[in-house]
Every structure is written in structure tokens, then in C-alpha cells.
Coordinates of C-alpha atoms and ligand atoms in Angstrom, one line a residue:
M612 CA 0.5 0.2 0.1
H613 CA 1.3 3.2 -1.0
T614 CA 1.5 6.8 1.6
P615 CA 2.4 10.1 1.2
T616 CA 5.5 9.3 2.3
S617 CA 6.2 6.0 -0.3
V618 CA 5.5 6.8 -3.8
I619 CA 7.1 6.2 -6.5
T620 CA 9.0 9.0 -8.2
I621 CA 10.1 8.5 -12.2
E622 CA 14.3 8.4 -10.6
R623 CA 13.3 5.6 -9.1
F624 CA 11.2 4.0 -11.2
I625 CA 13.7 3.7 -14.0
V626 CA 16.6 2.9 -12.3
E627 CA 14.6 -0.4 -10.8
Q628 CA 13.5 -0.9 -14.9
E629 CA 17.2 -0.3 -15.6
R630 CA 18.2 -3.0 -13.4
L631 CA 15.9 -6.0 -15.8
Y632 CA 18.8 -4.7 -17.6
P633 CA 22.4 -5.9 -16.0
Q634 CA 24.4 -4.5 -19.1
A635 CA 22.9 -1.7 -19.1
T636 CA 25.6 1.3 -18.6
G637 CA 22.3 3.7 -16.8
E638 CA 22.5 6.1 -20.2
L639 CA 19.0 5.4 -21.5
S640 CA 18.0 6.4 -17.8
N641 CA 20.0 9.2 -17.8
L642 CA 18.7 10.3 -21.5
L643 CA 15.2 9.8 -19.8
Y644 CA 15.9 12.4 -17.0
D645 CA 17.0 15.2 -19.4
L646 CA 13.4 14.4 -20.7
C647 CA 12.1 14.5 -17.6
L648 CA 13.8 17.8 -17.2
A649 CA 12.6 19.4 -20.8
A650 CA 8.9 18.1 -19.2
K651 CA 9.1 20.1 -16.9
I652 CA 10.5 23.3 -17.4
I653 CA 7.9 23.2 -20.9
S654 CA 5.4 22.0 -18.0
R655 CA 5.4 25.1 -16.3
Q656 CA 5.6 27.2 -19.2
V657 CA 2.3 26.2 -20.2
R658 CA 1.1 27.1 -16.9
R659 CA 1.9 30.6 -17.8
A660 CA 0.7 31.1 -21.1
G661 CA -2.9 32.1 -20.8
L662 CA -1.0 34.9 -18.6
S663 CA 1.5 36.2 -20.8
D664 CA -0.5 38.4 -22.0
I665 CA -1.7 39.8 -18.3
L666 CA 1.1 40.3 -17.7
G667 CA 3.2 41.5 -21.5
M668 CA 5.7 39.0 -21.6
N669 CA 4.6 38.6 -25.7
A670 CA 6.7 41.0 -26.4
T671 CA 10.1 40.4 -28.2
T672 CA 11.8 41.4 -24.8
N673 CA 10.7 40.5 -21.0
V674 CA 10.5 42.4 -18.0
Q675 CA 13.9 41.8 -17.1
G676 CA 15.5 42.1 -20.9
E677 CA 15.2 38.3 -21.6
V678 CA 14.0 37.4 -26.2
Q679 CA 10.3 35.7 -25.3
A680 CA 10.0 32.6 -27.9
K681 CA 7.1 31.3 -29.0
L682 CA 5.8 28.1 -26.5
D683 CA 6.4 25.5 -29.4
V684 CA 10.4 27.2 -30.1
F685 CA 10.7 27.5 -26.3
A686 CA 9.7 24.1 -26.3
N687 CA 11.6 23.1 -29.0
E688 CA 14.9 25.2 -27.2
T689 CA 14.3 23.2 -24.0
V690 CA 14.9 19.6 -24.6
R691 CA 17.2 20.6 -27.5
N692 CA 19.2 22.2 -24.0
A693 CA 18.2 19.1 -22.1
V694 CA 20.0 16.8 -23.8
S695 CA 22.1 18.2 -26.1
H696 CA 25.2 18.4 -24.0
T697 CA 25.3 16.0 -22.0
G698 CA 26.6 13.7 -24.4
R699 CA 24.4 10.6 -25.1
L700 CA 23.1 11.5 -28.2
C701 CA 24.8 11.1 -31.6
V702 CA 21.7 12.7 -33.4
M703 CA 18.4 15.0 -32.8
A704 CA 15.7 15.2 -35.5
S705 CA 12.4 17.6 -34.0
E706 CA 9.5 18.2 -36.0
E707 CA 10.8 22.2 -36.1
D708 CA 13.4 21.2 -37.8
E709 CA 13.9 20.8 -41.7
E710 CA 16.9 19.1 -41.1
P711 CA 18.3 16.3 -38.5
V712 CA 20.2 18.2 -35.4
A713 CA 23.9 18.3 -35.1
V714 CA 24.6 18.1 -31.0
P715 CA 26.6 21.2 -31.5
D716 CA 29.7 21.3 -31.8
G717 CA 33.0 20.8 -28.6
K718 CA 29.8 18.3 -27.1
P719 CA 30.5 14.4 -26.6
L720 CA 28.1 12.2 -29.2
G721 CA 27.2 9.5 -27.6
K722 CA 25.0 6.2 -28.5
Y723 CA 21.6 7.5 -29.2
V724 CA 19.1 9.0 -31.4
L725 CA 16.6 11.4 -30.1
L726 CA 13.1 12.6 -32.4
F727 CA 10.6 14.6 -30.8
D728 CA 7.8 17.3 -31.7
P729 CA 8.3 19.8 -29.1
L730 CA 4.0 21.1 -28.6
D731 CA 2.1 18.9 -31.1
G732 CA -0.9 20.5 -31.2
S733 CA 0.1 23.5 -31.2
S734 CA -2.9 25.4 -32.7
N735 CA -4.7 24.0 -29.5
I736 CA -2.5 27.2 -27.1
D737 CA -4.2 30.2 -27.4
V738 CA -7.8 28.5 -26.8
N739 CA -5.9 25.9 -23.5
V740 CA -6.2 22.4 -24.7
S741 CA -4.8 20.0 -23.7
I742 CA -1.4 19.8 -25.3
G743 CA 2.4 17.5 -25.5
T744 CA 5.3 16.8 -26.7
I745 CA 6.6 13.6 -28.4
F746 CA 9.5 11.2 -28.1
S747 CA 10.8 8.7 -29.9
I748 CA 14.0 7.2 -28.9
H749 CA 16.4 5.0 -31.1
R750 CA 19.9 3.7 -31.2
R751 CA 22.6 4.8 -33.5
V752 CA 23.0 2.3 -36.2
S753 CA 25.6 4.9 -38.9
K754 CA 29.7 2.9 -37.5
G755 CA 31.7 4.8 -36.5
K756 CA 32.2 7.6 -33.8
G757 CA 31.4 10.4 -35.1
P758 CA 28.7 12.4 -35.7
G759 CA 24.9 10.6 -37.0
I760 CA 23.9 10.6 -40.3
L761 CA 20.1 11.0 -41.9
A762 CA 20.2 6.5 -41.5
D763 CA 20.1 7.0 -37.9
V764 CA 16.6 9.0 -36.9
L765 CA 14.8 7.0 -40.8
Q766 CA 14.7 3.9 -39.2
S767 CA 11.3 1.7 -38.3
G768 CA 9.1 1.9 -35.7
S769 CA 9.7 -1.0 -34.6
K770 CA 14.0 -0.3 -33.6
Q771 CA 12.8 1.9 -31.0
I772 CA 13.9 1.2 -27.7
A773 CA 11.4 4.3 -26.1
A774 CA 9.0 6.4 -26.9
G775 CA 6.9 8.3 -24.6
Y776 CA 4.7 11.6 -24.4
I777 CA 4.2 14.5 -22.4
L778 CA 0.2 15.8 -21.9
Y779 CA -0.1 19.7 -20.4
G780 CA -3.2 18.3 -19.3
S781 CA -5.6 19.1 -15.8
S782 CA -2.7 17.4 -14.5
T783 CA 0.3 17.2 -16.2
M784 CA 1.2 13.7 -16.9
L785 CA 4.6 11.6 -19.2
V786 CA 4.2 8.6 -20.1
Y787 CA 6.5 6.3 -21.8
T788 CA 7.4 2.9 -22.5
T789 CA 10.9 0.7 -23.1
G790 CA 9.5 -2.6 -23.8
Q791 CA 8.4 -3.0 -21.1
G792 CA 5.1 -1.9 -20.6
V793 CA 3.9 1.5 -19.9
H794 CA 4.1 4.4 -17.1
G795 CA 2.2 6.5 -16.9
F796 CA 3.9 9.7 -13.7
T797 CA 2.2 13.1 -13.4
L798 CA 4.0 15.6 -12.0
D799 CA 3.3 16.3 -8.3
P800 CA 4.2 20.8 -9.3
T801 CA 4.8 20.8 -5.0
I802 CA 7.2 19.0 -5.3
G803 CA 8.6 18.9 -8.3
E804 CA 8.5 15.8 -9.3
F805 CA 6.8 13.2 -11.3
L806 CA 5.7 10.2 -9.3
L807 CA 4.1 6.6 -10.7
S808 CA -0.1 6.7 -10.8
H809 CA -0.2 4.4 -14.4
P810 CA 1.8 1.4 -13.8
L811 CA 1.9 -1.1 -16.6
I812 CA -1.3 0.9 -18.4
H813 CA -3.2 -1.8 -20.5
T814 CA -6.0 0.0 -23.7
P815 CA -8.8 -2.9 -23.8
E816 CA -9.0 -4.9 -26.7
V817 CA -12.7 -2.6 -27.6
G818 CA -12.8 1.0 -27.5
K819 CA -16.0 2.4 -26.3
Y820 CA -14.6 6.0 -28.1
Y821 CA -14.2 7.1 -32.3
S822 CA -11.6 9.7 -32.7
V823 CA -11.9 11.3 -36.0
N824 CA -11.8 14.5 -37.1
E825 CA -15.4 14.7 -39.1
G826 CA -14.9 17.7 -40.7
N827 CA -13.2 16.0 -43.7
W828 CA -15.5 13.0 -44.7
A829 CA -16.1 14.7 -48.0
K830 CA -12.4 13.7 -48.6
W831 CA -13.1 10.8 -47.8
N832 CA -12.9 7.5 -50.5
Q833 CA -16.0 5.7 -49.1
P834 CA -14.1 2.1 -47.3
V835 CA -13.2 4.7 -44.6
Q836 CA -16.7 6.4 -44.8
R837 CA -17.9 3.3 -44.2
V838 CA -15.4 2.4 -41.1
V839 CA -16.4 5.9 -39.0
A840 CA -19.9 5.3 -40.1
A841 CA -19.3 1.9 -38.6
F842 CA -18.3 3.5 -36.0
K843 CA -21.0 5.8 -35.1
N844 CA -23.7 3.3 -36.0
G845 CA -22.9 -0.2 -35.0
D846 CA -22.2 -2.5 -37.4
G847 CA -22.8 -6.6 -36.9
T848 CA -21.3 -7.3 -33.8
M849 CA -19.8 -3.9 -33.1
K850 CA -22.0 -1.4 -30.7
P851 CA -21.9 2.1 -32.0
K852 CA -19.6 4.0 -30.0
Q853 CA -19.3 8.2 -29.0
A854 CA -17.2 10.0 -30.7
R855 CA -14.5 12.0 -28.9
Y856 CA -12.0 14.7 -31.2
I857 CA -10.1 17.1 -29.0
G858 CA -7.6 17.6 -32.5
S859 CA -4.5 17.3 -30.2
L860 CA -2.8 13.6 -30.5
V861 CA -1.6 13.7 -27.1
A862 CA -4.6 14.0 -25.7
D863 CA -6.6 12.5 -27.7
F864 CA -4.4 9.4 -28.1
H865 CA -3.9 9.1 -24.1
R866 CA -8.0 9.6 -23.2
N867 CA -8.0 6.6 -25.8
L868 CA -4.8 4.4 -24.2
L869 CA -7.1 4.7 -21.0
S870 CA -10.5 4.3 -21.0
G871 CA -9.8 2.4 -24.7
G872 CA -11.1 3.6 -28.4
V873 CA -9.5 4.2 -31.8
F874 CA -8.2 7.6 -33.4
M875 CA -7.9 8.2 -36.7
Y876 CA -6.5 10.2 -39.3
P877 CA -6.1 8.9 -42.8
A878 CA -5.7 10.4 -46.1
D879 CA -7.8 11.9 -47.5
T880 CA -8.4 14.4 -51.2
K881 CA -6.3 17.8 -49.6
S882 CA -3.4 15.1 -47.5
P883 CA -3.3 11.8 -50.0
R884 CA -0.7 10.4 -47.9
G885 CA -2.4 11.7 -44.3
K886 CA -1.4 14.7 -42.5
L887 CA 0.7 13.5 -39.0
R888 CA 3.9 13.3 -39.4
L889 CA 5.4 9.3 -39.2
L890 CA 8.4 9.9 -37.1
Y891 CA 7.2 12.3 -34.3
E892 CA 3.7 11.1 -34.4
A893 CA 2.7 7.9 -35.7
S894 CA 6.1 5.7 -34.7
P895 CA 6.7 6.7 -31.0
M896 CA 2.1 6.5 -30.1
A897 CA 2.6 3.0 -32.0
M898 CA 5.1 0.9 -29.6
L899 CA 2.9 2.4 -26.9
V900 CA -0.2 1.5 -27.9
E901 CA 1.7 -2.7 -28.3
Q902 CA 3.3 -2.6 -26.1
A903 CA -0.2 -1.3 -24.3
G904 CA -1.6 -4.0 -25.8
G905 CA -3.6 -2.4 -28.4
M906 CA -2.7 -1.7 -32.6
A907 CA -1.3 0.7 -35.0
T908 CA -1.9 0.3 -38.6
D909 CA -2.3 3.0 -42.2
G910 CA -5.1 1.4 -42.4
N911 CA -3.5 -1.1 -44.3
I912 CA 0.1 -1.8 -42.6
R913 CA 1.5 -1.4 -39.3
V914 CA 2.9 2.0 -39.0
L915 CA 6.4 0.3 -36.5
D916 CA 6.6 -1.8 -39.7
I917 CA 6.9 1.3 -42.3
V918 CA 10.8 2.5 -42.8
P919 CA 10.8 6.7 -43.8
R920 CA 12.3 7.7 -46.5
E921 CA 12.3 10.6 -45.3
L922 CA 12.4 12.9 -42.5
H923 CA 9.1 14.5 -42.3
E924 CA 7.2 11.7 -44.2
R925 CA 3.7 11.5 -42.9
T926 CA 1.1 8.1 -42.5
P927 CA -2.4 7.7 -42.7
L928 CA -2.9 6.3 -38.8
V929 CA -5.4 4.0 -37.0
I930 CA -4.6 3.2 -33.6
G931 CA -6.3 2.2 -30.5
S932 CA -8.1 -0.7 -29.5
K933 CA -7.2 -4.0 -30.5
T934 CA -11.0 -5.1 -32.1
D935 CA -11.1 -1.3 -33.6
V936 CA -8.1 -0.8 -35.9
E937 CA -8.9 -4.2 -37.1
F938 CA -11.8 -4.0 -38.3
A939 CA -11.0 -1.0 -39.2
T940 CA -7.8 -2.0 -40.9
A941 CA -9.5 -4.0 -43.0
V942 CA -12.0 -2.3 -44.1
M943 CA -10.3 0.7 -45.7
S944 CA -7.4 -2.6 -47.0
E945 CA -9.6 -3.7 -49.8
A946 CA -9.1 -0.2 -50.7
K947 CA -6.6 0.0 -53.9
P948 CA -3.6 2.4 -52.5
G949 CA -4.4 6.2 -53.3
A950 CA -8.1 5.4 -54.6
L951 CA -9.6 8.5 -53.2
V952 CA -12.9 10.0 -54.4
Ligands
LIG2391 P1 -1.2 21.5 -35.1 O1 0.4 21.2 -33.7 O2 -0.7 22.2 -36.5 O3 -2.1 21.8 -34.2 O4 -1.5 19.5 -35.6 C1 -1.8 19.2 -34.4 C2 -1.8 17.1 -34.8 O5 -0.9 17.1 -35.9 C3 -2.4 16.1 -34.7 O6 -1.9 16.2 -32.3 C4 -4.0 16.6 -34.1 O7 -4.3 14.7 -34.1 C5 -4.3 16.7 -35.2 O8 -2.9 17.4 -35.6 C6 -5.6 17.1 -36.5 O9 -5.4 18.2 -37.2 P2 -6.6 18.2 -37.4 O10 -7.4 19.8 -36.4 O11 -7.5 18.6 -39.0 O12 -7.9 17.5 -37.4

């Protein structure tokens, strides 16, 4: 039984997980701590976002003479600063940057590769809706000890050794996996620690929610329309589901992970290859969902098997409760690739 003094901090949890791998050097654990620090700094800034007008902080300089960045730029720099000097990474890639991000000159290099979306759902910032940070960690594949190269960031999702997200919601949560199940931690802002709140998350086999931007209905092909109609109205043994859509992947994914549901962002006539980014959104979420007993496809194949060809590649995404993703994939894969109405 937990008492207020026997809580499990994320540090303790990560160390205990590390002991499961006797050959571990502790570098991955340290990289995860670095990300926790970034998460706390971004969380603090997100919590102040609505105050910036009142406090006069959205000008180019604040009262201390510091330059104020937009929140997504701030988040990008915060993650970079937390991880780039520690000697654990050989290269990074961010949704905010065109090209892979090198470790700064003079800083030591390491064996890991970090991909991240610093602030996903950023169009929701101004209206005070939940947003998140997503991360994905690979081992370097290039030979030698020099800086990482494009091949290090262009790896399929099945090669990830860790993935996770931070949700800036009604509380701040960090949810991650290193391939030993999915675990969730809630930030206690009074002590500045992430505390284990959701050990070993298992997502329900069948979802009670479907999450899709139905405003795109007229842009979908018929199989996608059939799937969404079935989720809405029921089909055979499938009961009708409730609709929930925030438009912020981390928030939509998190709700469905805990409560059961299916999130879809299919290809449409406006975005024939889908909207979401394979490396920064789809792959990390796919690793998490599979670790929680769910499933993720692009409507045809397993997301984790897709081999990326470019850094900012997009993919259609169907992700969540296994039975629902299986159903959607079976219907959608009958559609010929690119056969949009
Ligand atoms: P923004 O970061 O531009 O707000 O995009 C968020 C996002 O990539 C993802 O978090 C949402 O699930 C999806 O786009 C929402 O897209 P629609 O607004 O087209 O529904």
C-alpha cells in the first residue's frame, strides 16, 4: 500500500527498470531523466501561457530583458538544451526543424538518437486546450564514433528502444515505454517530481470512443466512410461508439489509451498521404499502443514496419483498441492505394 511517503518517483522507477538489464550502462536512464527535466520546464511555461498577455510577456523582450519565444519554439529549445550536451546522443531530429539537428560542436557524442515533436497540437495553445510533447529514441546504426547521419534518424518504428509523451492537460503526465509495458507518471508541481500513477497501462480490447475529424468526411474514400459510419452507428457485432475528438493527438491518444478507443487520421483528397508525421507522431504512439495491448496501422500495414524515406514523411494512422483497429484496417485495405473519391 502507498502512503504519502512511499510514493514511487520516476527516477526510482527508471532505476528499477534498468536493473532488469544487467548489461545496461545507465545512459538510456539518464536520457530519460534529461527528458523529464525538459518536461517540467515546458510544463511550467505552458501553465503560464494564458498569463503572458496580462503580464506583458508576449513582447519581444520581457521585464528582465530576456527575449520571449513562442511556446513551440521555447519547447523545441528546451528539449534540445536538456539533451544536447550530455554525451548520450549522436544526432536529433525535431518536428520543428527541416534537417537533422547535430550535437553542438565540442560536446561529446553518444550512442542514441532522439526524435521529438516539442509541442504537438500547438494550434490549441491559444484556446487553452491540452497539448503535448512526443519523443522517440533509437540506437545509432551508423558506424564509427562521429556525428550521427540521416540513416540514424530514418529507422523504422520497430527499432525504437523507447517512446513516450508528456501531456500538458488538467495535470501534467509523462507516459513512456522502454519495451517493458507502458507506465504513466503524474507531475506533482509542489515537489517537482513525476510520481508513478498509472503502472502497466493496458488498453481495452474494444474501444468505447472513436476519434476522427469528421469535418473531412467528404474528402474520404468510401472504405474510410464505411469504417467511420460503422463506429458511429454500429455494424454486426460492433456496438455504436461515442465520438471524442480534441484535435491534439497526445490528448486524444491518452484518453483512448486509458478508456479504450480508436483514433484515425486517414488519407484524404487534401492530404493524400495522411497528415500526421511518421517519425514524430505515428511511430512513437504505435510503440506505446502495442506495448499496451493495442494496435496501429496506416490502414493497410503495421505502422512500426514502415521504413521512412524522409524525415518529415506523413502517414495515415489508425491507432487504439485492437479489435477496432483490426476492423478498420480490414475494410480500408480493400481500398486500392490512392483510390480517393
Ligand atoms: P497542430 O500542431 O498544427 O495543432 O496539429 C496537431 C496534429 O498534428 C495532431 O496533434 C492532431 O491529432 C491533428 O494534427 C489534428 O488535425 P486536424 O486539425 O486536421 O483535425
